[in-house]
mmCIF file of C-alpha atoms in Angstrom:
data_model
loop_
_atom_site.group_PDB
_atom_site.id
_atom_site.type_symbol
_atom_site.label_atom_id
_atom_site.label_comp_id
_atom_site.label_asym_id
_atom_site.label_seq_id
_atom_site.Cartn_x
_atom_site.Cartn_y
_atom_site.Cartn_z
ATOM 1 C CA MET P 1 0.030 0.007 0.074
ATOM 2 C CA SER P 2 1.425 3.381 -1.081
ATOM 3 C CA SER P 3 1.663 6.344 1.431
ATOM 4 C CA THR P 4 -1.241 8.046 -0.351
ATOM 5 C CA GLU P 5 -3.295 5.033 -0.114
ATOM 6 C CA ARG P 6 -2.587 4.523 3.532
ATOM 7 C CA ARG P 7 -3.303 8.103 4.323
ATOM 8 C CA GLN P 8 -6.668 7.684 2.478
ATOM 9 C CA GLN P 9 -7.467 4.497 4.432
ATOM 10 C CA ILE P 10 -6.822 6.355 7.803
ATOM 11 C CA VAL P 11 -9.075 9.205 6.821
ATOM 12 C CA SER P 12 -11.931 6.771 5.674
ATOM 13 C CA ARG P 13 -11.689 4.567 8.729
ATOM 14 C CA ALA P 14 -11.452 7.485 11.167
ATOM 15 C CA ALA P 15 -14.472 9.045 9.673
ATOM 16 C CA GLY P 16 -16.425 5.844 10.211
ATOM 17 C CA LEU P 17 -15.394 5.717 13.834
ATOM 18 C CA PHE P 18 -16.279 9.408 14.350
ATOM 19 C CA ASP P 19 -19.682 8.543 12.920
ATOM 20 C CA LYS P 20 -20.195 5.585 15.213
ATOM 21 C CA THR P 21 -18.692 6.742 18.564
ATOM 22 C CA GLY P 22 -18.371 10.465 18.144
ATOM 23 C CA TYR P 23 -15.223 12.639 17.606
ATOM 24 C CA SER P 24 -14.534 13.358 21.247
ATOM 25 C CA SER P 25 -14.913 9.645 22.290
ATOM 26 C CA THR P 26 -12.528 8.359 19.651
ATOM 27 C CA THR P 27 -8.891 8.215 20.456
ATOM 28 C CA MET P 28 -5.844 7.863 18.285
ATOM 29 C CA ASP P 29 -5.442 4.302 19.812
ATOM 30 C CA ASP P 30 -8.966 3.495 18.518
ATOM 31 C CA ILE P 31 -8.060 4.753 15.046
ATOM 32 C CA ALA P 32 -4.764 2.845 15.021
ATOM 33 C CA LYS P 33 -6.581 -0.334 15.958
ATOM 34 C CA GLU P 34 -9.351 0.255 13.321
ATOM 35 C CA VAL P 35 -6.720 0.788 10.569
ATOM 36 C CA GLY P 36 -4.492 -2.075 11.732
ATOM 37 C CA VAL P 37 -1.278 -0.061 12.209
ATOM 38 C CA ALA P 38 0.923 0.700 15.204
ATOM 39 C CA LYS P 39 0.244 3.907 16.916
ATOM 40 C CA PRO P 40 3.696 5.345 15.963
ATOM 41 C CA THR P 41 2.874 4.551 12.286
ATOM 42 C CA LEU P 42 -0.416 6.502 12.647
ATOM 43 C CA TYR P 43 1.388 9.511 13.983
ATOM 44 C CA HIS P 44 3.779 9.353 11.070
ATOM 45 C CA TYR P 45 0.799 10.224 8.834
ATOM 46 C CA PHE P 46 -1.210 12.447 11.153
ATOM 47 C CA PRO P 47 0.438 14.135 14.197
ATOM 48 C CA SER P 48 -2.987 14.483 15.746
ATOM 49 C CA LYS P 49 -6.589 13.609 15.831
ATOM 50 C CA ASP P 50 -7.271 17.249 14.789
ATOM 51 C CA ASP P 51 -5.178 16.788 11.589
ATOM 52 C CA ILE P 52 -7.417 13.864 10.710
ATOM 53 C CA LEU P 53 -10.450 15.820 11.326
ATOM 54 C CA HIS P 54 -9.090 18.535 8.988
ATOM 55 C CA ALA P 55 -8.387 15.995 6.240
ATOM 56 C CA ILE P 56 -12.052 14.707 6.535
ATOM 57 C CA HIS P 57 -13.455 18.216 6.099
ATOM 58 C CA GLU P 58 -11.167 19.014 3.176
ATOM 59 C CA GLU P 59 -11.833 15.716 1.441
ATOM 60 C CA PHE P 60 -15.678 16.045 1.725
ATOM 61 C CA ILE P 61 -15.841 19.751 0.530
ATOM 62 C CA ASP P 62 -13.254 19.055 -2.351
ATOM 63 C CA LEU P 63 -15.444 16.060 -3.515
ATOM 64 C CA LEU P 64 -18.446 18.410 -3.829
ATOM 65 C CA ILE P 65 -16.617 21.118 -5.608
ATOM 66 C CA ASP P 66 -14.715 18.817 -7.883
ATOM 67 C CA ARG P 67 -17.894 16.941 -8.865
ATOM 68 C CA HIS P 68 -19.676 20.207 -9.775
ATOM 69 C CA GLU P 69 -16.663 21.545 -11.729
ATOM 70 C CA ALA P 70 -16.461 18.313 -13.726
ATOM 71 C CA ARG P 71 -20.034 18.872 -14.880
ATOM 72 C CA SER P 72 -20.016 22.621 -15.240
ATOM 73 C CA GLU P 73 -18.746 22.363 -18.922
ATOM 74 C CA THR P 74 -21.154 19.676 -20.057
ATOM 75 C CA GLY P 75 -23.874 22.066 -21.233
ATOM 76 C CA LEU P 76 -26.366 21.167 -18.496
ATOM 77 C CA ARG P 77 -28.880 23.738 -17.730
ATOM 78 C CA ALA P 78 -29.070 25.483 -14.305
ATOM 79 C CA GLU P 79 -31.994 23.416 -13.077
ATOM 80 C CA GLN P 80 -30.240 20.193 -14.081
ATOM 81 C CA LEU P 81 -27.066 21.287 -12.332
ATOM 82 C CA LEU P 82 -28.994 22.103 -9.190
ATOM 83 C CA LEU P 83 -30.479 18.574 -9.185
ATOM 84 C CA GLU P 84 -26.969 17.143 -9.471
ATOM 85 C CA VAL P 85 -25.705 19.210 -6.667
ATOM 86 C CA MET P 86 -28.424 17.844 -4.411
ATOM 87 C CA ALA P 87 -27.756 14.326 -5.570
ATOM 88 C CA ASP P 88 -24.005 14.828 -4.764
ATOM 89 C CA ILE P 89 -24.733 15.632 -1.077
ATOM 90 C CA LEU P 90 -27.330 12.890 -0.704
ATOM 91 C CA GLU P 91 -25.275 10.138 -2.525
ATOM 92 C CA LEU P 92 -22.298 10.869 -0.282
ATOM 93 C CA MET P 93 -24.532 9.682 2.609
ATOM 94 C CA GLU P 94 -24.060 6.231 1.187
ATOM 95 C CA THR P 95 -20.430 6.366 0.073
ATOM 96 C CA HIS P 96 -18.966 8.787 2.709
ATOM 97 C CA ARG P 97 -21.377 8.688 5.561
ATOM 98 C CA GLY P 98 -18.772 9.333 8.250
ATOM 99 C CA HIS P 99 -17.455 12.365 6.266
ATOM 100 C CA VAL P 100 -21.052 13.788 6.116
ATOM 101 C CA ARG P 101 -21.613 13.621 9.842
ATOM 102 C CA VAL P 102 -18.168 15.018 10.664
ATOM 103 C CA PHE P 103 -18.504 17.862 8.187
ATOM 104 C CA PHE P 104 -21.799 19.028 9.501
ATOM 105 C CA GLU P 105 -21.422 18.326 13.150
ATOM 106 C CA HIS P 106 -17.784 18.720 14.030
ATOM 107 C CA HIS P 107 -16.524 21.838 12.201
ATOM 108 C CA ARG P 108 -16.196 23.701 15.438
ATOM 109 C CA GLU P 109 -13.663 21.225 16.645
ATOM 110 C CA LEU P 110 -11.359 22.100 13.833
ATOM 111 C CA PRO P 111 -7.928 23.497 14.783
ATOM 112 C CA ALA P 112 -7.891 27.226 14.621
ATOM 113 C CA GLU P 113 -5.433 27.309 11.672
ATOM 114 C CA ALA P 114 -7.793 25.094 9.579
ATOM 115 C CA ARG P 115 -11.090 26.883 10.127
ATOM 116 C CA GLY P 116 -10.364 29.792 7.693
ATOM 117 C CA PRO P 117 -9.484 27.705 4.696
ATOM 118 C CA ILE P 118 -12.322 25.270 5.258
ATOM 119 C CA LYS P 119 -14.780 28.190 5.681
ATOM 120 C CA ALA P 120 -13.466 29.696 2.484
ATOM 121 C CA LYS P 121 -14.286 26.504 0.627
ATOM 122 C CA ARG P 122 -17.736 26.188 2.342
ATOM 123 C CA ASP P 123 -18.437 29.775 1.285
ATOM 124 C CA ARG P 124 -17.202 28.992 -2.247
ATOM 125 C CA TYR P 125 -19.600 26.024 -2.508
ATOM 126 C CA GLU P 126 -22.499 28.093 -1.215
ATOM 127 C CA ARG P 127 -21.868 30.749 -3.899
ATOM 128 C CA ILE P 128 -21.913 27.968 -6.580
ATOM 129 C CA VAL P 129 -25.430 26.961 -5.602
ATOM 130 C CA GLU P 130 -26.511 30.535 -5.321
ATOM 131 C CA ASP P 131 -25.129 31.321 -8.715
ATOM 132 C CA LEU P 132 -26.979 28.260 -10.150
ATOM 133 C CA ILE P 133 -30.287 29.502 -8.800
ATOM 134 C CA ALA P 134 -29.560 32.994 -10.070
ATOM 135 C CA ALA P 135 -28.888 31.644 -13.495
ATOM 136 C CA GLY P 136 -32.113 29.693 -13.453
ATOM 137 C CA VAL P 137 -34.006 33.009 -12.552
ATOM 138 C CA GLU P 138 -32.190 34.720 -15.371
ATOM 139 C CA SER P 139 -33.188 32.050 -17.854
ATOM 140 C CA GLY P 140 -36.738 32.026 -16.805
ATOM 141 C CA VAL P 141 -36.868 28.423 -15.536
ATOM 142 C CA PHE P 142 -37.130 29.644 -11.897
ATOM 143 C CA ARG P 143 -39.339 32.435 -10.741
ATOM 144 C CA GLN P 144 -37.923 35.490 -9.136
ATOM 145 C CA ALA P 145 -36.392 34.589 -5.817
ATOM 146 C CA ASP P 146 -33.590 35.495 -3.507
ATOM 147 C CA PRO P 147 -30.740 33.129 -4.529
ATOM 148 C CA HIS P 148 -29.107 33.166 -1.081
ATOM 149 C CA LEU P 149 -32.380 32.165 0.716
ATOM 150 C CA ALA P 150 -33.187 29.546 -1.989
ATOM 151 C CA ALA P 151 -29.702 28.146 -1.576
ATOM 152 C CA LEU P 152 -30.066 27.907 2.199
ATOM 153 C CA ALA P 153 -33.422 26.107 1.629
ATOM 154 C CA THR P 154 -31.639 23.635 -0.645
ATOM 155 C CA PHE P 155 -29.082 22.918 1.893
ATOM 156 C CA GLY P 156 -31.606 22.612 4.635
ATOM 157 C CA MET P 157 -33.302 19.785 2.741
ATOM 158 C CA CYS P 158 -30.173 18.011 1.904
ATOM 159 C CA ASN P 159 -27.580 18.540 4.545
ATOM 160 C CA TRP P 160 -29.350 16.908 7.413
ATOM 161 C CA ALA P 161 -31.008 14.017 5.730
ATOM 162 C CA TYR P 162 -28.103 11.798 7.105
ATOM 163 C CA GLN P 163 -29.799 12.061 10.440
ATOM 164 C CA TRP P 164 -32.688 9.856 9.255
ATOM 165 C CA TYR P 165 -31.698 8.365 5.942
ATOM 166 C CA ARG P 166 -30.685 4.660 5.921
ATOM 167 C CA PRO P 167 -29.341 2.820 2.937
ATOM 168 C CA GLY P 168 -31.549 -0.010 1.835
ATOM 169 C CA GLY P 169 -34.808 1.845 2.573
ATOM 170 C CA ALA P 170 -37.694 2.597 0.145
ATOM 171 C CA LEU P 171 -35.695 5.306 -1.709
ATOM 172 C CA ARG P 172 -32.107 5.385 -2.858
ATOM 173 C CA SER P 173 -30.198 8.540 -2.263
ATOM 174 C CA ARG P 174 -30.567 9.685 -5.915
ATOM 175 C CA GLU P 175 -34.262 9.018 -5.846
ATOM 176 C CA LEU P 176 -34.469 11.067 -2.789
ATOM 177 C CA ALA P 177 -32.611 13.849 -4.619
ATOM 178 C CA TYR P 178 -35.376 13.703 -7.315
ATOM 179 C CA GLN P 179 -38.040 14.106 -4.691
ATOM 180 C CA PHE P 180 -36.411 16.960 -2.927
ATOM 181 C CA TRP P 181 -35.647 18.709 -6.190
ATOM 182 C CA ASN P 182 -39.343 18.471 -7.186
ATOM 183 C CA TYR P 183 -40.372 19.855 -3.799
ATOM 184 C CA LEU P 184 -37.945 22.714 -4.157
ATOM 185 C CA VAL P 185 -38.697 23.592 -7.825
ATOM 186 C CA TYR P 186 -42.489 22.793 -8.053
ATOM 187 C CA GLY P 187 -43.491 23.004 -4.364
ATOM 188 C CA LEU P 188 -46.328 21.071 -2.709
ATOM 189 C CA GLY P 189 -49.151 23.343 -3.667
ATOM 190 C CA THR P 190 -51.538 23.001 -6.619
ATOM 191 C CA ASP P 191 -52.802 25.883 -8.802
ATOM 192 C CA GLN P 192 -55.598 26.289 -6.109
ATOM 193 C CA LEU P 193 -53.129 27.593 -3.609
ATOM 194 C CA THR P 194 -52.510 31.231 -3.330
ATOM 195 C CA PRO P 195 -48.769 32.178 -3.228
ATOM 196 C CA ALA P 196 -47.479 33.440 0.142
ATOM 197 C CA THR P 197 -46.919 37.111 0.595
ATOM 198 C CA ALA P 198 -44.480 38.993 2.753
ATOM 199 C CA ARG P 199 -47.276 39.818 5.205
ATOM 200 C CA ALA P 200 -48.814 37.038 6.975
ATOM 201 C CA VAL P 201 -52.611 37.000 7.356
ATOM 202 C CA PRO P 202 -53.381 37.111 11.075
ATOM 203 C CA PRO P 203 -55.616 34.315 12.368
ATOM 204 C CA ALA P 204 -59.267 34.932 12.653
#
C-alpha cells in the first residue's frame, strides 16, 4: 500500500469511527486499531486527531466542488445542475457517511489554523449553488427569488438527511434527490393555492 493509499485509508476509517462513537470519544489508539497499524505509524501520517478531522473536512468539500466543476462544462442547464448538486450531497450519505456527519457536526472542533481555509471552501460552494439559482432565474426556468435564501433552503433539505436516511430503504439517495428537487422547484401546492406574501394573514 502506497503512502497516499494508507493516508486515505486512515481518513476513511477514522470518519467511520467518528460517525459511530463520536469525535470526542474516539482516540488515536482507537483509530490505529481500526486501521490495523501501530500507533507510531499512525502519528507518522497524522500528528494529531485534529489533523485527521481537518483531512476529512477537506476531502468532503473538495469532493463536492470537484464533482460540480467536472459537470459545469457539459452543457447542463441550471436546473439540471442544481439537481446534481443535491444528488451529490445525498449520494455521499451512502459512500462517505462518516465524512457527512463529521462535516456538518464537528466543524467547531477544527484546529484554529484550519477553520479559515475550510470556511472559504464552504463559502465558495454556497456561492456555486446561489449562482445556479440566479442563472435559473435569469433564464426564466425559476421564478424571481432570493438566490441566497433559496440556496439555504436547498441545503436545509439535503444537509441533514443523514440524520434519518438509511441505505436499503424505500428510496435510494438519488431517488431522494429527485423528490427533494421536485419539492424545491415545483413545491407542494396546486394551482388552487394562493402564493404566500411577505405579510402573513393574522388568524381569525
